[in-house]
mmCIF file of C-alpha atoms in Angstrom:
data_model
loop_
_atom_site.group_PDB
_atom_site.id
_atom_site.type_symbol
_atom_site.label_atom_id
_atom_site.label_comp_id
_atom_site.label_asym_id
_atom_site.label_seq_id
_atom_site.Cartn_x
_atom_site.Cartn_y
_atom_site.Cartn_z
ATOM 1 C CA MET A 159 72.389 148.979 72.443
ATOM 2 C CA THR A 160 73.445 149.960 68.969
ATOM 3 C CA ASP A 161 76.994 149.225 68.052
ATOM 4 C CA PRO A 162 78.636 152.414 66.789
ATOM 5 C CA THR A 163 81.152 150.653 64.748
ATOM 6 C CA PRO A 164 80.025 150.658 61.034
ATOM 7 C CA ARG A 165 79.804 147.135 59.488
ATOM 8 C CA PRO A 166 81.649 146.728 56.121
ATOM 9 C CA ASP A 167 79.273 146.007 53.398
ATOM 10 C CA ALA A 168 79.887 144.647 49.922
ATOM 11 C CA GLU A 169 80.955 147.993 48.542
ATOM 12 C CA THR A 170 83.405 148.470 51.273
ATOM 13 C CA TYR A 171 85.060 145.081 50.472
ATOM 14 C CA ALA A 172 85.048 145.996 46.733
ATOM 15 C CA ASP A 173 86.784 149.350 47.534
ATOM 16 C CA ALA A 174 89.306 147.551 49.740
ATOM 17 C CA ASP A 175 89.986 145.041 47.044
ATOM 18 C CA ALA A 176 90.359 147.781 44.572
ATOM 19 C CA ASP A 177 92.739 149.741 46.675
ATOM 20 C CA ALA A 178 94.784 146.459 47.419
ATOM 21 C CA GLY A 179 95.060 145.596 43.737
ATOM 22 C CA THR A 180 93.163 142.282 43.739
ATOM 23 C CA GLY A 181 91.654 143.025 40.322
ATOM 24 C CA THR A 182 88.162 142.133 41.656
ATOM 25 C CA GLY A 183 85.475 144.260 40.218
ATOM 26 C CA THR A 184 87.825 146.595 38.345
ATOM 27 C CA GLU A 185 87.123 145.551 34.750
ATOM 28 C CA ASN A 186 84.883 148.641 34.216
ATOM 29 C CA CYS A 187 86.956 151.044 36.307
ATOM 30 C CA PRO A 188 88.527 154.035 34.344
ATOM 31 C CA PRO A 189 92.246 153.727 33.862
ATOM 32 C CA SER A 190 92.988 156.180 36.656
ATOM 33 C CA ALA A 191 91.047 154.181 39.178
ATOM 34 C CA ARG A 192 92.566 150.781 38.331
ATOM 35 C CA PRO A 193 94.578 149.019 41.125
ATOM 36 C CA PRO A 194 98.367 149.409 41.192
ATOM 37 C CA ARG A 195 100.389 146.901 39.280
ATOM 38 C CA TRP A 196 102.612 144.508 41.156
ATOM 39 C CA TRP A 197 105.812 146.436 40.178
ATOM 40 C CA ARG A 198 104.271 149.542 41.752
ATOM 41 C CA LEU A 199 103.516 147.756 44.978
ATOM 42 C CA LEU A 200 107.015 146.335 44.952
ATOM 43 C CA GLY A 201 108.420 149.865 44.438
ATOM 44 C CA ARG A 202 106.699 150.981 47.619
ATOM 45 C CA ASP A 203 108.592 148.455 49.655
ATOM 46 C CA ARG A 204 112.196 149.432 49.397
ATOM 47 C CA GLY A 205 113.473 146.240 51.179
ATOM 48 C CA ALA A 206 111.672 143.968 48.786
ATOM 49 C CA ALA A 207 112.631 146.130 45.806
ATOM 50 C CA VAL A 208 116.370 145.911 46.779
ATOM 51 C CA ALA A 209 115.981 142.100 47.316
ATOM 52 C CA ALA A 210 114.416 141.726 43.885
ATOM 53 C CA VAL A 211 117.146 143.753 42.298
ATOM 54 C CA VAL A 212 119.841 141.657 44.020
ATOM 55 C CA LEU A 213 118.224 138.372 42.837
ATOM 56 C CA ALA A 214 117.745 139.575 39.324
ATOM 57 C CA LEU A 215 121.293 140.550 39.251
ATOM 58 C CA VAL A 216 122.456 137.184 40.558
ATOM 59 C CA PHE A 217 120.184 135.267 37.957
ATOM 60 C CA LEU A 218 121.446 137.527 35.067
ATOM 61 C CA VAL A 219 125.126 136.978 36.091
ATOM 62 C CA ALA A 220 124.560 133.194 36.387
ATOM 63 C CA LEU A 221 122.789 133.058 32.996
ATOM 64 C CA PHE A 222 124.957 135.303 30.897
ATOM 65 C CA GLY A 223 128.216 135.921 32.888
ATOM 66 C CA ARG A 224 130.035 132.952 31.384
ATOM 67 C CA LEU A 225 129.694 134.465 27.897
ATOM 68 C CA PHE A 226 131.901 137.426 28.995
ATOM 69 C CA ILE A 227 134.526 135.886 31.316
ATOM 70 C CA GLY A 228 135.536 133.057 28.989
ATOM 71 C CA ASP A 229 138.130 130.864 30.548
ATOM 72 C CA ARG A 230 139.319 133.497 33.020
ATOM 73 C CA ALA A 231 137.761 131.451 35.967
ATOM 74 C CA ILE A 232 140.253 128.648 35.421
ATOM 75 C CA ARG A 233 143.188 130.473 33.793
ATOM 76 C CA GLN A 234 146.153 130.265 36.048
ATOM 77 C CA ASP A 235 148.912 132.908 36.535
ATOM 78 C CA LEU A 236 151.264 132.090 39.399
ATOM 79 C CA GLY A 237 153.011 135.402 39.059
ATOM 80 C CA ALA A 238 149.768 137.070 40.148
ATOM 81 C CA SER A 239 149.144 134.772 43.095
ATOM 82 C CA LEU A 240 147.120 136.262 46.111
ATOM 83 C CA ARG A 241 146.997 139.730 44.737
ATOM 84 C CA PRO A 242 144.595 141.936 46.987
ATOM 85 C CA PRO A 243 141.524 143.532 45.430
ATOM 86 C CA SER A 244 142.716 146.417 43.339
ATOM 87 C CA LEU A 245 142.146 148.293 40.085
ATOM 88 C CA ASP A 246 145.804 148.302 39.267
ATOM 89 C CA HIS A 247 145.591 144.876 37.484
ATOM 90 C CA GLY A 248 142.639 145.442 35.310
ATOM 91 C CA PHE A 249 138.937 144.718 35.667
ATOM 92 C CA TYR A 250 139.334 141.046 36.471
ATOM 93 C CA GLY A 251 141.725 141.899 39.301
ATOM 94 C CA LEU A 252 139.067 144.025 40.926
ATOM 95 C CA LEU A 253 138.448 141.472 43.645
ATOM 96 C CA GLY A 254 141.894 139.943 43.867
ATOM 97 C CA THR A 255 143.172 136.565 42.865
ATOM 98 C CA ASP A 256 143.497 133.236 44.584
ATOM 99 C CA VAL A 257 146.555 131.125 45.302
ATOM 100 C CA LEU A 258 146.900 129.998 41.650
ATOM 101 C CA GLY A 259 146.472 133.541 40.219
ATOM 102 C CA ARG A 260 142.921 133.053 39.042
ATOM 103 C CA SER A 261 140.596 136.045 39.099
ATOM 104 C CA VAL A 262 138.262 135.844 42.048
ATOM 105 C CA LEU A 263 135.664 138.031 40.177
ATOM 106 C CA ALA A 264 135.611 135.535 37.340
ATOM 107 C CA ARG A 265 135.313 132.601 39.711
ATOM 108 C CA LEU A 266 132.392 134.294 41.483
ATOM 109 C CA VAL A 267 130.549 134.697 38.180
ATOM 110 C CA GLU A 268 131.251 131.120 37.160
ATOM 111 C CA ALA A 269 130.298 129.796 40.616
ATOM 112 C CA ALA A 270 126.988 131.642 40.493
ATOM 113 C CA GLY A 271 125.895 129.584 37.504
ATOM 114 C CA THR A 272 126.983 126.314 39.246
ATOM 115 C CA THR A 273 125.208 127.177 42.448
ATOM 116 C CA LEU A 274 121.987 128.147 40.728
ATOM 117 C CA TYR A 275 122.283 125.104 38.391
ATOM 118 C CA VAL A 276 122.060 122.905 41.576
ATOM 119 C CA ALA A 277 119.514 124.987 43.595
ATOM 120 C CA VAL A 278 116.935 125.857 41.054
ATOM 121 C CA PRO A 279 116.287 122.207 39.519
ATOM 122 C CA ALA A 280 116.323 120.753 42.931
ATOM 123 C CA VAL A 281 113.590 123.110 44.238
ATOM 124 C CA LEU A 282 111.449 122.863 41.110
ATOM 125 C CA CYS A 283 111.621 119.031 41.117
ATOM 126 C CA SER A 284 110.624 118.880 44.737
ATOM 127 C CA LEU A 285 107.946 121.526 44.270
ATOM 128 C CA VAL A 286 106.322 119.691 41.394
ATOM 129 C CA ILE A 287 106.433 116.203 42.811
ATOM 130 C CA GLY A 288 105.521 117.123 46.443
ATOM 131 C CA SER A 289 102.757 119.584 45.494
ATOM 132 C CA ALA A 290 101.129 117.016 43.072
ATOM 133 C CA LEU A 291 101.190 114.182 45.617
ATOM 134 C CA GLY A 292 100.085 116.453 48.481
ATOM 135 C CA MET A 293 97.113 117.941 46.705
ATOM 136 C CA TRP A 294 96.085 114.330 45.419
ATOM 137 C CA ALA A 295 96.290 112.885 48.871
ATOM 138 C CA GLY A 296 94.642 115.794 50.628
ATOM 139 C CA TYR A 297 91.699 115.822 48.292
ATOM 140 C CA HIS A 298 91.071 112.111 48.302
ATOM 141 C CA GLY A 299 91.892 111.566 51.943
ATOM 142 C CA GLY A 300 91.616 108.016 53.432
ATOM 143 C CA TRP A 301 94.378 105.551 52.770
ATOM 144 C CA ARG A 302 95.921 107.764 50.255
ATOM 145 C CA GLU A 303 96.558 110.502 52.667
ATOM 146 C CA ASN A 304 97.841 108.199 55.339
ATOM 147 C CA VAL A 305 100.277 106.567 52.877
ATOM 148 C CA ALA A 306 101.539 109.878 51.668
ATOM 149 C CA MET A 307 101.999 111.276 55.233
ATOM 150 C CA ARG A 308 103.927 108.094 56.433
ATOM 151 C CA VAL A 309 106.280 108.343 53.474
ATOM 152 C CA ALA A 310 106.836 112.017 54.263
ATOM 153 C CA ASP A 311 107.410 111.166 57.938
ATOM 154 C CA VAL A 312 110.043 108.578 56.953
ATOM 155 C CA ILE A 313 111.936 110.966 54.819
ATOM 156 C CA LEU A 314 111.706 113.817 57.301
ATOM 157 C CA SER A 315 113.132 111.452 60.087
ATOM 158 C CA PHE A 316 116.449 111.704 58.513
ATOM 159 C CA PRO A 317 118.215 115.038 58.251
ATOM 160 C CA SER A 318 118.580 115.930 54.545
ATOM 161 C CA LEU A 319 122.181 117.024 55.096
ATOM 162 C CA LEU A 320 122.969 113.640 56.536
ATOM 163 C CA ILE A 321 121.290 111.789 53.750
ATOM 164 C CA ALA A 322 123.268 113.859 51.224
ATOM 165 C CA VAL A 323 126.531 113.163 53.033
ATOM 166 C CA VAL A 324 126.016 109.373 53.153
ATOM 167 C CA VAL A 325 124.724 109.116 49.568
ATOM 168 C CA LEU A 326 127.473 111.290 48.029
ATOM 169 C CA TYR A 327 130.094 109.465 50.049
ATOM 170 C CA VAL A 328 128.929 106.114 48.554
ATOM 171 C CA PHE A 329 128.358 107.361 45.028
ATOM 172 C CA ALA A 330 130.498 109.852 43.102
ATOM 173 C CA PRO A 331 129.962 113.456 44.083
ATOM 174 C CA SER A 332 128.500 115.413 41.030
ATOM 175 C CA ALA A 333 126.007 118.192 40.370
ATOM 176 C CA LEU A 334 123.368 115.624 39.083
ATOM 177 C CA ASN A 335 123.569 113.562 42.176
ATOM 178 C CA ILE A 336 123.327 116.605 44.470
ATOM 179 C CA VAL A 337 120.219 117.813 42.610
ATOM 180 C CA LEU A 338 118.472 114.354 42.843
ATOM 181 C CA ILE A 339 119.383 113.908 46.554
ATOM 182 C CA LEU A 340 118.156 117.452 47.660
ATOM 183 C CA ALA A 341 115.028 117.018 45.437
ATOM 184 C CA ILE A 342 113.982 113.867 47.125
ATOM 185 C CA ALA A 343 114.950 115.204 50.619
ATOM 186 C CA ARG A 344 112.783 118.321 50.201
ATOM 187 C CA VAL A 345 109.549 116.643 48.663
ATOM 188 C CA PRO A 346 107.944 116.048 52.134
ATOM 189 C CA VAL A 347 107.997 119.915 52.729
ATOM 190 C CA TYR A 348 105.799 120.541 49.801
ATOM 191 C CA LEU A 349 103.892 117.385 50.168
ATOM 192 C CA ARG A 350 102.797 118.316 53.737
ATOM 193 C CA THR A 351 101.985 121.856 52.838
ATOM 194 C CA ALA A 352 100.048 120.966 49.782
ATOM 195 C CA ARG A 353 98.138 118.251 51.656
ATOM 196 C CA ALA A 354 97.055 120.719 54.388
ATOM 197 C CA GLU A 355 95.897 123.236 51.806
ATOM 198 C CA SER A 356 93.938 120.642 49.758
ATOM 199 C CA ALA A 357 92.278 118.984 52.759
ATOM 200 C CA GLU A 358 91.008 122.381 53.967
ATOM 201 C CA LEU A 359 89.762 123.387 50.468
ATOM 202 C CA ARG A 360 87.997 120.165 49.564
ATOM 203 C CA SER A 361 85.115 121.054 51.965
ATOM 204 C CA ARG A 362 84.569 124.453 50.412
ATOM 205 C CA LEU A 363 81.249 125.130 48.623
ATOM 206 C CA PHE A 364 82.857 125.719 45.276
ATOM 207 C CA VAL A 365 84.618 122.408 45.430
ATOM 208 C CA ASP A 366 81.269 120.697 46.423
ATOM 209 C CA ALA A 367 79.605 122.464 43.475
ATOM 210 C CA ALA A 368 82.165 121.238 40.995
ATOM 211 C CA ARG A 369 81.921 117.683 42.315
ATOM 212 C CA THR A 370 78.106 117.763 42.261
ATOM 213 C CA PHE A 371 78.349 118.707 38.490
ATOM 214 C CA GLY A 372 80.400 115.639 37.876
ATOM 215 C CA THR A 373 83.830 117.296 37.330
ATOM 216 C CA PRO A 374 86.691 114.867 37.530
ATOM 217 C CA SER A 375 88.817 115.030 40.577
ATOM 218 C CA ARG A 376 91.947 115.918 38.461
ATOM 219 C CA ASN A 377 90.266 118.862 37.000
ATOM 220 C CA ILE A 378 89.008 120.045 40.442
ATOM 221 C CA ILE A 379 92.493 119.843 41.699
ATOM 222 C CA HIS A 380 93.985 121.662 38.629
ATOM 223 C CA ARG A 381 91.253 124.354 38.346
ATOM 224 C CA HIS A 382 90.050 125.050 41.877
ATOM 225 C CA ILE A 383 92.549 123.954 44.431
ATOM 226 C CA LEU A 384 95.906 124.617 42.812
ATOM 227 C CA PRO A 385 95.354 128.361 42.141
ATOM 228 C CA ILE A 386 94.471 128.935 45.798
ATOM 229 C CA ALA A 387 97.425 126.749 47.161
ATOM 230 C CA LEU A 388 100.009 127.971 44.678
ATOM 231 C CA PRO A 389 100.867 131.324 46.436
ATOM 232 C CA THR A 390 101.690 129.340 49.629
ATOM 233 C CA LEU A 391 103.644 126.747 47.742
ATOM 234 C CA LEU A 392 105.680 129.408 45.870
ATOM 235 C CA THR A 393 106.512 131.175 49.178
ATOM 236 C CA VAL A 394 107.706 127.866 50.519
ATOM 237 C CA ALA A 395 109.746 127.196 47.455
ATOM 238 C CA THR A 396 111.418 130.656 47.763
ATOM 239 C CA LEU A 397 112.439 129.918 51.351
ATOM 240 C CA ASP A 398 113.461 126.342 50.374
ATOM 241 C CA PHE A 399 115.722 127.789 47.672
ATOM 242 C CA CYS A 400 117.842 129.374 50.504
ATOM 243 C CA PHE A 401 118.060 126.037 52.337
ATOM 244 C CA VAL A 402 119.016 124.167 49.241
ATOM 245 C CA MET A 403 121.681 126.707 48.312
ATOM 246 C CA LEU A 404 123.101 126.698 51.767
ATOM 247 C CA THR A 405 123.177 122.854 51.744
ATOM 248 C CA GLU A 406 125.052 122.731 48.436
ATOM 249 C CA SER A 407 127.535 125.178 49.817
ATOM 250 C CA SER A 408 127.950 123.113 53.006
ATOM 251 C CA LEU A 409 128.464 119.875 50.911
ATOM 252 C CA SER A 410 130.923 121.532 48.783
ATOM 253 C CA PHE A 411 132.733 123.001 51.879
ATOM 254 C CA LEU A 412 133.029 119.461 53.171
ATOM 255 C CA GLY A 413 134.512 118.360 49.954
ATOM 256 C CA ILE A 414 131.713 115.952 48.799
ATOM 257 C CA GLY A 415 129.750 118.463 46.789
ATOM 258 C CA ILE A 416 130.912 120.311 43.605
ATOM 259 C CA GLN A 417 134.358 119.038 42.550
ATOM 260 C CA PRO A 418 137.105 120.832 40.765
ATOM 261 C CA PRO A 419 137.503 122.036 38.023
ATOM 262 C CA ASP A 420 134.006 123.028 38.573
ATOM 263 C CA VAL A 421 133.473 125.719 41.159
ATOM 264 C CA SER A 422 130.681 126.915 43.402
ATOM 265 C CA TRP A 423 130.379 129.553 46.146
ATOM 266 C CA GLY A 424 130.689 126.896 48.781
ATOM 267 C CA LEU A 425 133.813 125.281 47.281
ATOM 268 C CA MET A 426 135.365 128.752 46.923
ATOM 269 C CA VAL A 427 134.888 129.217 50.713
ATOM 270 C CA ALA A 428 136.391 125.778 51.367
ATOM 271 C CA GLN A 429 139.405 126.631 49.267
ATOM 272 C CA GLY A 430 140.043 129.834 50.772
ATOM 273 C CA ARG A 431 139.639 129.033 54.472
ATOM 274 C CA GLN A 432 143.278 128.407 54.907
ATOM 275 C CA TYR A 433 144.124 131.717 53.611
ATOM 276 C CA LEU A 434 141.885 133.839 55.843
ATOM 277 C CA GLN A 435 144.702 135.637 57.568
ATOM 278 C CA THR A 436 146.703 136.440 54.476
ATOM 279 C CA ALA A 437 144.087 136.520 51.681
ATOM 280 C CA TRP A 438 140.631 137.006 53.234
ATOM 281 C CA TRP A 439 138.964 137.966 50.042
ATOM 282 C CA ILE A 440 139.122 134.419 48.595
ATOM 283 C CA ALA A 441 136.777 133.050 51.271
ATOM 284 C CA VAL A 442 134.929 136.184 52.463
ATOM 285 C CA LEU A 443 133.609 137.370 49.053
ATOM 286 C CA PRO A 444 131.788 134.116 48.147
ATOM 287 C CA GLY A 445 130.522 133.943 51.648
ATOM 288 C CA ILE A 446 129.112 137.469 51.209
ATOM 289 C CA ALA A 447 127.390 136.387 47.891
ATOM 290 C CA ILE A 448 125.798 133.432 49.625
ATOM 291 C CA VAL A 449 124.511 135.702 52.395
ATOM 292 C CA LEU A 450 123.247 138.482 50.050
ATOM 293 C CA THR A 451 121.440 135.855 47.853
ATOM 294 C CA THR A 452 119.701 134.013 50.743
ATOM 295 C CA VAL A 453 118.616 137.134 52.671
ATOM 296 C CA SER A 454 117.350 138.615 49.396
ATOM 297 C CA ALA A 455 115.273 135.493 48.654
ATOM 298 C CA THR A 456 113.917 135.445 52.274
ATOM 299 C CA VAL A 457 112.850 139.163 52.130
ATOM 300 C CA LEU A 458 111.261 138.690 48.699
ATOM 301 C CA ALA A 459 109.347 135.681 49.952
ATOM 302 C CA ALA A 460 107.747 137.668 52.694
ATOM 303 C CA TRP A 461 106.653 140.320 50.248
ATOM 304 C CA VAL A 462 105.379 137.736 47.661
ATOM 305 C CA ARG A 463 103.245 136.055 50.409
ATOM 306 C CA LEU A 464 101.482 139.388 51.012
ATOM 307 C CA ALA A 465 101.206 140.264 47.395
ATOM 308 C CA THR A 466 99.574 136.979 46.420
ATOM 309 C CA ASP A 467 97.172 137.008 49.317
ATOM 310 C CA PRO A 468 93.898 139.010 48.445
ATOM 311 C CA GLY A 469 93.122 139.247 52.185
ATOM 312 C CA GLN A 470 96.552 140.898 52.968
ATOM 313 C CA ARG A 471 97.591 142.653 49.748
ATOM 314 C CA TRP A 472 96.046 145.912 50.883
ATOM 315 C CA ARG A 473 98.853 146.203 53.529
ATOM 316 C CA LEU A 474 101.340 146.824 50.757
ATOM 317 C CA THR A 475 99.409 150.067 49.730
ATOM 318 C CA LEU A 476 99.859 151.564 53.104
ATOM 319 C CA PRO A 477 103.000 153.630 54.073
ATOM 320 C CA LYS A 478 105.806 151.658 55.600
ATOM 321 C CA LYS A 479 105.225 153.093 59.146
ATOM 322 C CA ARG A 480 101.550 152.065 59.122
ATOM 323 C CA ARG A 481 102.166 148.287 58.298
ATOM 324 C CA GLY A 482 102.364 147.254 62.057
ATOM 325 C CA ALA A 483 99.886 146.216 64.610
ATOM 326 C CA ARG A 484 97.654 149.321 64.016
ATOM 327 C CA ALA A 485 97.073 148.193 60.495
ATOM 328 C CA ALA A 486 95.227 145.118 61.490
ATOM 329 C CA VAL A 487 92.175 145.943 59.292
ATOM 330 C CA PRO A 488 91.869 147.865 56.077
ATOM 331 C CA PRO A 489 91.689 151.666 56.608
ATOM 332 C CA GLU A 490 88.193 151.664 54.860
ATOM 333 C CA MET A 491 86.826 149.381 57.709
ATOM 334 C CA ILE A 492 87.951 151.718 60.481
ATOM 335 C CA ALA A 493 85.365 153.918 61.830
#
């Protein structure tokens, strides 16, 4: 019996890749037929686009906001204590003041820089160290893989928040110590992910071919394994950024994280919790900033995972209502 369903050939896959924006086989295409750029794909997904805008604003405020607020984040005015959000007291009184009369808006801007100063270096350090060790162990296997996995298991056996609490209680709480502790605690996450990716890719034909031609192992890992594993690692890093930021906020809330006169979003929540009934904006507004940043990073991570996967990128070219279970295969492959 003849199967009525047409089998996708090479041209079908090429067309699907072209529509999905993989860039494969499009070098000779006319400009009108080139695949959409990543910003066009992002514009088709409103949720991911809004998340990207929110994260971009947070990073811009963290990088350049301090140039505009000056010392307003620490400037005290007891005569303006606990003023509610209003435009009657100028731009910096838009979000109200705290118990010492300091502008909540200026402190939110200052805290954004401190929070990202802790979260971004911690994620980058754990990403680089964990990914390098994981790909090295997964590619070579044997005792290297066993040792790396046992070290990761030992670190993961202790909750990262508990490790941070104990270490910061023994040593002086500071931004540098928080970065080091969170970076070490999150290394196993990337190590295990990179090890799994590398162990699966080392048996591929292109890796065997490179090994046959005498390519050194470090070059194989750098040129052949890293580009394929990198999208997954970046997605994990985006999600881990949320965890690290929430952990720093929790430590600051407990009083063993960022210490005054520095300020972070978690510390602002801790300082404002006793005024929730009389001055809710002191604790609620930094809490909203934490929620918006983490949710935006999570939504954007899901979009990046699709956008960097050539096998799934075509989903982003479909209308929003068709990205469900019915879109299990590319439209070009449906009879």
